[in-house]
Short mmCIF file of C-alpha atoms in Angstrom, two decimals:
data_model
loop_
_atom_site.label_atom_id
_atom_site.label_comp_id
_atom_site.label_asym_id
_atom_site.label_seq_id
_atom_site.Cartn_x
_atom_site.Cartn_y
_atom_site.Cartn_z
CA MET A 702 16.32 -25.84 -28.52
CA ASP A 703 14.49 -23.29 -26.37
CA GLU A 704 11.87 -21.27 -28.55
CA ARG A 705 13.48 -17.90 -27.39
CA GLN A 706 17.03 -18.91 -28.14
CA PRO A 707 16.93 -19.57 -31.77
CA LEU A 708 20.10 -20.42 -33.81
CA VAL A 709 21.74 -17.37 -35.10
CA SER A 710 23.66 -17.63 -38.48
CA VAL A 711 26.24 -14.83 -38.51
CA ILE A 712 27.10 -14.09 -42.21
CA VAL A 713 30.44 -12.37 -42.68
CA PRO A 714 31.20 -11.11 -46.18
CA ASN A 715 34.85 -10.63 -46.64
CA TYR A 716 37.21 -9.27 -49.30
CA ASN A 717 40.84 -8.72 -48.38
CA TYR A 718 40.26 -7.91 -44.75
CA ALA A 719 42.66 -10.22 -43.14
CA ARG A 720 43.98 -7.34 -40.98
CA THR A 721 40.55 -7.17 -39.15
CA LEU A 722 38.94 -10.70 -39.94
CA ASP A 723 40.81 -12.14 -36.83
CA LEU A 724 39.50 -9.57 -34.54
CA CYS A 725 35.92 -9.83 -36.07
CA LEU A 726 35.84 -13.85 -35.48
CA SER A 727 37.68 -13.42 -32.12
CA ALA A 728 34.72 -11.04 -30.99
CA LEU A 729 32.25 -13.51 -32.26
CA GLU A 730 33.85 -16.27 -30.18
CA ARG A 731 33.44 -14.21 -27.20
CA GLN A 732 29.52 -13.67 -27.53
CA ASP A 733 27.35 -14.59 -24.52
CA TYR A 734 24.78 -15.98 -26.66
CA PRO A 735 25.13 -19.69 -27.07
CA HIS A 736 23.53 -20.67 -30.24
CA ILE A 737 25.61 -19.34 -33.22
CA GLU A 738 26.97 -20.68 -36.49
CA VAL A 739 29.47 -18.45 -38.37
CA ILE A 740 29.72 -18.28 -42.12
CA VAL A 741 32.48 -16.57 -43.79
CA VAL A 742 31.75 -15.75 -47.42
CA ASP A 743 35.07 -15.06 -48.91
CA ASP A 744 34.77 -12.86 -52.17
CA ARG A 745 38.02 -14.23 -53.86
CA SER A 746 40.48 -12.47 -51.59
CA THR A 747 44.12 -12.24 -52.43
CA ASP A 748 45.44 -11.97 -48.82
CA ASP A 749 45.30 -14.84 -46.28
CA SER A 750 41.77 -14.22 -45.12
CA VAL A 751 40.65 -17.73 -46.04
CA GLU A 752 43.41 -19.09 -43.82
CA ILE A 753 42.44 -16.86 -40.97
CA ALA A 754 38.90 -17.95 -41.27
CA HIS A 755 39.72 -21.75 -41.25
CA ARG A 756 41.88 -21.08 -38.18
CA HIS A 757 38.79 -20.01 -36.28
CA GLY A 758 37.01 -23.12 -37.29
CA VAL A 759 33.97 -21.31 -38.94
CA ARG A 760 32.43 -22.46 -42.23
CA VAL A 761 33.92 -20.81 -45.26
CA LEU A 762 32.37 -20.32 -48.79
CA ILE A 763 34.44 -19.02 -51.46
CA THR A 764 33.11 -17.32 -54.48
CA ASP A 765 34.62 -18.22 -57.92
CA THR A 766 34.69 -14.39 -58.81
CA ASN A 767 34.34 -11.21 -56.88
CA ILE A 768 30.68 -10.71 -56.66
CA GLY A 769 30.44 -7.86 -54.01
CA ALA A 770 29.18 -7.65 -50.45
CA PRO A 771 25.30 -7.79 -51.27
CA ALA A 772 25.56 -10.84 -53.44
CA ALA A 773 27.98 -12.53 -50.86
CA ARG A 774 25.50 -11.95 -48.09
CA ASN A 775 22.89 -13.62 -50.25
CA LEU A 776 25.03 -16.52 -50.89
CA GLY A 777 25.64 -16.92 -46.93
CA VAL A 778 21.83 -16.94 -46.54
CA GLN A 779 21.57 -19.89 -48.93
CA HIS A 780 23.85 -21.99 -46.58
CA ALA A 781 22.44 -20.77 -43.20
CA ARG A 782 20.57 -22.90 -40.89
CA GLY A 783 19.64 -20.35 -38.34
CA GLU A 784 16.16 -18.91 -37.79
CA VAL A 785 17.93 -15.40 -37.36
CA LEU A 786 20.35 -14.02 -39.61
CA PHE A 787 23.08 -11.63 -38.32
CA PHE A 788 24.85 -9.75 -40.99
CA LEU A 789 28.40 -8.46 -40.06
CA ASP A 790 30.97 -6.75 -41.97
CA SER A 791 34.35 -8.36 -41.47
CA ASP A 792 36.00 -5.20 -40.32
CA VAL A 793 33.77 -4.99 -37.22
CA ALA A 794 34.29 -6.53 -33.91
CA LEU A 795 31.08 -6.87 -31.82
CA THR A 796 30.61 -6.35 -28.08
CA PRO A 797 30.14 -9.52 -26.34
CA ASP A 798 26.32 -9.20 -25.60
CA THR A 799 25.39 -7.94 -29.17
CA VAL A 800 24.05 -11.12 -30.65
CA GLY A 801 21.97 -11.85 -27.67
CA ASN A 802 20.63 -8.30 -27.54
CA ALA A 803 19.51 -8.72 -31.12
CA VAL A 804 17.80 -11.73 -30.63
CA ALA A 805 16.05 -10.46 -27.59
CA LEU A 806 14.83 -7.51 -29.66
CA LEU A 807 13.50 -9.59 -32.49
CA THR A 808 11.71 -12.05 -30.29
CA SER A 809 10.04 -9.26 -28.22
CA ASP A 810 8.13 -7.54 -31.19
CA PRO A 811 6.60 -9.34 -34.22
CA THR A 812 6.41 -5.91 -36.04
CA LEU A 813 10.27 -5.82 -36.33
CA GLY A 814 11.82 -6.86 -39.64
CA VAL A 815 15.32 -5.75 -38.81
CA VAL A 816 17.29 -4.53 -35.81
CA CYS A 817 20.55 -2.52 -36.77
CA GLY A 818 23.55 -1.47 -34.65
CA THR A 819 25.94 1.25 -34.31
CA TYR A 820 29.54 1.75 -34.00
CA GLU A 821 31.90 2.51 -31.10
CA PRO A 822 33.31 6.06 -31.04
CA GLU A 823 36.90 4.66 -31.44
CA PRO A 824 38.01 2.69 -34.55
CA LEU A 825 38.85 -0.94 -34.29
CA ILE A 826 42.59 -0.17 -35.42
CA PRO A 827 43.34 3.54 -35.17
CA ASP A 828 45.71 4.56 -38.06
CA SER A 829 45.07 8.26 -38.64
CA ARG A 830 43.29 11.45 -37.71
CA VAL A 831 40.99 11.06 -40.77
CA GLU A 832 40.04 7.68 -39.35
CA ARG A 833 39.38 9.10 -35.91
CA TYR A 834 37.26 11.86 -37.73
CA ARG A 835 35.11 9.22 -39.60
CA SER A 836 34.82 7.05 -36.43
CA LEU A 837 33.40 9.95 -34.39
CA GLN A 838 31.22 11.34 -37.12
CA LEU A 839 29.59 7.92 -37.98
CA HIS A 840 29.13 7.03 -34.13
CA TYR A 841 27.35 10.32 -33.58
CA TRP A 842 25.17 10.08 -36.89
CA ILE A 843 24.07 6.65 -36.40
CA SER A 844 23.68 6.61 -32.62
CA GLY A 845 21.44 9.72 -33.06
CA ASP A 846 19.05 7.87 -35.25
CA ALA A 847 18.32 5.38 -32.32
CA GLY A 848 14.68 4.13 -32.92
CA ASP A 849 12.52 3.35 -36.08
CA ILE A 850 14.39 4.26 -39.21
CA THR A 851 13.79 3.46 -43.03
CA THR A 852 17.23 2.30 -43.89
CA ILE A 853 19.55 -0.49 -42.81
CA TYR A 854 23.09 -0.25 -41.55
CA SER A 855 24.42 -3.12 -43.53
CA ALA A 856 27.63 -3.65 -41.32
CA ILE A 857 25.63 -4.57 -38.30
CA PHE A 858 22.02 -5.87 -38.70
CA ALA A 859 19.89 -8.84 -37.79
CA MET A 860 16.58 -10.22 -39.10
CA TRP A 861 14.39 -13.45 -39.13
CA THR A 862 15.30 -15.64 -41.84
CA ARG A 863 11.51 -16.07 -42.83
CA VAL A 864 11.57 -12.02 -43.19
CA PHE A 865 14.79 -12.43 -45.56
CA HIS A 866 12.79 -14.81 -47.74
CA GLU A 867 9.64 -12.76 -47.73
CA ILE A 868 11.22 -9.77 -48.77
CA GLY A 869 13.72 -11.28 -51.10
CA PRO A 870 17.68 -10.97 -51.45
CA LEU A 871 19.74 -7.68 -51.32
CA ASN A 872 20.10 -6.26 -54.64
CA PRO A 873 23.42 -7.71 -55.82
CA ALA A 874 23.83 -4.85 -58.36
CA LEU A 875 24.08 -2.27 -55.64
CA ARG A 876 27.70 -2.19 -54.17
CA HIS A 877 27.42 1.17 -52.47
CA SER A 878 23.79 1.77 -51.60
CA GLU A 879 22.15 -1.57 -50.89
CA ASN A 880 21.35 -0.48 -47.39
CA ALA A 881 19.08 2.20 -48.76
CA ASP A 882 17.35 -0.02 -51.23
CA TYR A 883 16.98 -2.93 -48.63
CA GLY A 884 15.66 -0.55 -46.01
CA HIS A 885 13.05 0.90 -48.48
CA ARG A 886 11.81 -2.72 -49.21
CA ILE A 887 11.63 -3.95 -45.73
CA THR A 888 9.76 -0.98 -44.37
CA GLN A 889 6.97 -1.61 -46.84
CA ARG A 890 6.01 -4.63 -44.48
CA TYR A 891 7.87 -4.39 -41.38
CA ARG A 892 9.66 -1.72 -38.98
CA ILE A 893 13.48 -1.36 -38.69
CA VAL A 894 14.80 -0.39 -35.53
CA LEU A 895 18.34 0.99 -34.51
CA ASP A 896 19.14 0.02 -31.00
CA LEU A 897 22.26 1.14 -29.11
CA THR A 898 22.87 -2.24 -27.43
CA ILE A 899 23.87 -3.61 -30.91
CA ARG A 900 27.24 -2.37 -31.25
CA GLY A 901 30.80 -2.99 -32.45
CA ALA A 902 34.10 -1.24 -33.14
CA HIS A 903 34.76 -0.65 -36.86
CA ASP A 904 37.97 -0.28 -38.86
CA HIS A 905 37.19 2.95 -40.67
CA ASP A 906 38.79 4.28 -43.83
CA ASP A 907 41.96 6.16 -42.84
CA ARG A 908 42.71 8.07 -46.06
CA LEU A 909 40.84 11.38 -46.85
CA SER A 910 40.47 10.53 -50.54
CA VAL A 911 38.64 7.24 -49.67
CA VAL A 912 36.34 8.87 -47.36
CA LEU A 913 35.42 11.56 -49.69
CA SER A 914 35.01 9.23 -52.63
CA LYS A 915 32.56 6.98 -50.64
CA PHE A 916 30.41 10.06 -49.49
CA PHE A 917 30.34 11.13 -53.00
CA HIS A 918 29.26 7.85 -54.57
CA ARG A 919 26.77 7.14 -51.93
CA ALA A 920 25.03 10.46 -51.96
CA ARG A 921 24.81 10.50 -55.79
CA LEU A 922 23.30 6.92 -55.79
CA HIS A 923 20.85 7.80 -53.19
CA ILE A 924 19.16 10.36 -55.30
CA PRO A 925 16.99 7.97 -57.38
CA LEU A 926 15.59 6.36 -54.20
CA TYR A 927 14.77 9.81 -52.57
CA LEU A 928 12.81 10.55 -55.74
CA ARG A 929 10.83 7.55 -55.21
CA ARG A 930 10.53 7.92 -51.46
CA PRO A 931 10.80 11.41 -50.17
CA ASP A 932 10.37 10.44 -46.50
CA PHE A 933 13.48 7.98 -46.50
CA ASN A 934 15.60 8.92 -43.68
CA GLY A 935 18.71 7.89 -41.60
CA GLY A 936 22.29 9.51 -41.04
CA PRO A 937 23.16 12.14 -43.53
CA THR A 938 19.67 12.34 -45.18
CA ASN A 939 18.55 14.33 -41.96
CA SER A 940 17.06 17.44 -43.54
CA SER A 941 19.08 20.00 -41.51
CA ARG A 942 22.32 18.14 -42.49
CA GLY A 943 21.11 18.45 -46.21
CA TRP A 944 20.73 22.12 -45.82
CA GLY A 945 24.31 22.12 -44.17
CA SER A 946 25.80 20.41 -47.02
CA LEU A 947 24.31 23.04 -49.53
CA ALA A 948 25.59 25.95 -47.24
CA ALA A 949 29.03 24.57 -47.33
CA LEU A 950 28.86 24.35 -51.05
CA PHE A 951 27.52 27.78 -51.58
CA ALA A 952 30.12 29.23 -48.97
CA VAL A 953 32.76 28.00 -51.42
CA VAL A 954 31.07 29.52 -54.19
CA ALA A 955 30.41 32.89 -52.49
CA VAL A 956 33.90 33.29 -51.82
CA VAL A 957 34.16 35.08 -55.26
CA LEU A 958 31.83 37.91 -53.92
CA PRO A 959 34.25 39.89 -51.88
CA VAL A 960 36.73 39.70 -54.70
CA LEU A 961 34.17 41.13 -57.12
CA PHE A 962 32.11 43.55 -54.94
CA GLY A 963 34.48 44.48 -52.00
CA PRO A 964 35.33 43.13 -48.48
CA LEU A 965 31.78 43.74 -47.04
CA TRP A 966 30.51 40.77 -49.14
CA LEU A 967 32.81 38.55 -47.17
CA LEU A 968 30.02 38.18 -44.69
CA VAL A 969 27.97 36.17 -47.11
CA PRO A 970 30.39 33.04 -47.25
CA LEU A 971 31.19 33.52 -43.62
CA ALA A 972 27.33 33.39 -42.82
CA LEU A 973 27.11 30.29 -45.07
CA LEU A 974 29.87 28.60 -43.13
CA ILE A 975 28.24 29.35 -39.84
CA GLY A 976 24.96 27.93 -41.02
CA SER A 977 26.69 24.76 -42.20
CA ILE A 978 28.22 24.31 -38.76
CA ALA A 979 24.92 25.15 -36.95
CA SER A 980 23.21 22.39 -39.12
CA ASP A 981 24.93 19.75 -37.16
CA LEU A 982 25.86 21.64 -33.88
CA GLY A 983 25.17 18.87 -31.67
CA MET A 984 27.84 16.68 -33.40
CA TYR A 985 30.48 19.48 -33.02
CA ARG A 986 29.61 19.77 -29.15
CA PHE A 987 29.90 15.97 -28.90
CA VAL A 988 33.24 15.79 -30.48
CA TRP A 989 34.45 18.79 -28.51
CA GLY A 990 33.49 17.02 -25.21
CA TYR A 991 34.85 13.68 -26.35
CA ALA A 992 38.18 14.67 -28.18
CA GLY A 993 38.89 18.32 -27.03
CA ALA A 994 38.92 21.55 -28.79
CA ALA A 995 42.13 21.00 -31.05
CA PHE A 996 40.70 17.97 -32.61
CA THR A 997 37.18 19.60 -32.97
CA LEU A 998 38.88 22.18 -35.26
CA TYR A 999 40.51 19.61 -37.37
CA PHE A 1000 37.21 17.56 -37.33
CA ALA A 1001 35.34 20.68 -38.56
CA ALA A 1002 37.79 21.27 -41.44
CA ILE A 1003 37.29 17.64 -42.70
CA HIS A 1004 33.69 17.64 -42.19
CA PHE A 1005 33.50 21.07 -44.31
CA LEU A 1006 34.95 19.03 -47.22
CA VAL A 1007 32.71 16.20 -46.55
CA ASN A 1008 29.57 18.60 -46.81
CA VAL A 1009 30.94 20.32 -50.02
CA THR A 1010 31.28 16.78 -51.55
CA VAL A 1011 27.98 15.51 -50.55
CA ALA A 1012 26.51 18.79 -52.06
CA VAL A 1013 28.21 18.23 -55.38
CA ALA A 1014 27.09 14.60 -55.54
CA VAL A 1015 23.43 15.55 -55.00
CA PHE A 1016 23.61 18.02 -57.98
CA VAL A 1017 25.45 15.46 -60.00
CA GLY A 1018 22.83 12.85 -59.03
CA VAL A 1019 19.84 14.93 -59.82
CA ALA A 1020 21.34 15.81 -63.27
CA GLN A 1021 21.91 11.90 -64.01
CA CYS A 1022 18.22 11.47 -63.06
CA LEU A 1023 17.25 14.02 -65.63
CA VAL A 1024 19.23 12.59 -68.49
CA SER A 1025 19.41 9.00 -67.72
CA PRO A 1026 16.47 6.53 -67.49
CA ARG A 1027 18.98 3.76 -66.54
CA PHE A 1028 20.04 5.83 -63.46
CA ARG A 1029 16.40 6.42 -62.64
CA ARG A 1030 16.00 2.64 -62.62
CA THR A 1031 19.01 2.04 -60.21
CA TYR A 1032 16.87 0.40 -57.54
CA ASP A 1033 15.04 -1.91 -59.85
CA MET A 1034 15.91 -5.57 -58.92
CA PRO A 1035 17.80 -7.27 -61.55
CA LYS A 1036 16.74 -10.91 -62.53
CA GLN A 1037 18.58 -13.21 -59.96
CA SER A 1038 21.14 -15.91 -61.10
CA ALA A 1039 22.91 -18.03 -58.41
CA PRO A 1040 26.46 -17.04 -57.81
CA ALA A 1041 29.24 -19.44 -58.46
CA MET A 1042 31.11 -20.84 -55.30
CA GLY A 1043 34.18 -22.75 -54.69
CA ALA A 1044 34.84 -24.98 -51.66
#
């Protein structure tokens, strides 16, 4: 095999994503890179995911119990033959040149440990306005980080197999924030680059309650890592966005001021609201140009709720760090044990 066309093992963890798995695997069949093996690690799905995977003729590993996406990715590596590992979530359909672009980047620069991708602005399967909000928001945030970063975007990333074994497996205990932990560990030795030629359409969450819950838990769980590494960056950890989240929360709190002290004090929550919007003004301009004024108003309302949720999560995370040694040790690697697997 040509030295610059190594075998790529695409590892697809899956749990009850039959709805998107067919689209994900079909997109892999359309890749213009010729040397690919696909390994679907099914994490005890209760839908027909396994049948769909077998229909595509890929290798299927089935865990004996539900172990979570990080552990499923680790299991896939144990059975991979490729020199390059490409980790892909089962709700993402790649553009046809993505795997080839990832290989080209890795082979061109020995300092690279990981190359990450971004999402298309439109969701894979559009279901709701909330999903469109999430699709545009993530596209803008992730794409805006193009270049060197200190996190990984675990839905779409590639790395040399030797680097994976050097760094060690993803932390199986982290089901919400393994990307932050793994990025932190990788950047002790290698660079991580986000490149816009690595991309795919993602099936985002379509319910507001789920979106807010994920923002809350991920922001809270990132706090112990920020305390270890203050320079950690990527996406919502951008400093201006952090201030925007705090401004949104304080705007809610400050609503009581005009009630207590008179209408002139309404200027305080209004100023905080404007400050929150200004913290990510480029994003609102992008949404306005892409989706129009009416949707931008809806987008701004949802994002205000997101900002408030993130700010609350930060305070909860800080409080947990103060009172819980176990929470402070969230990113300590547990002792590894091999996950059970069925055929």
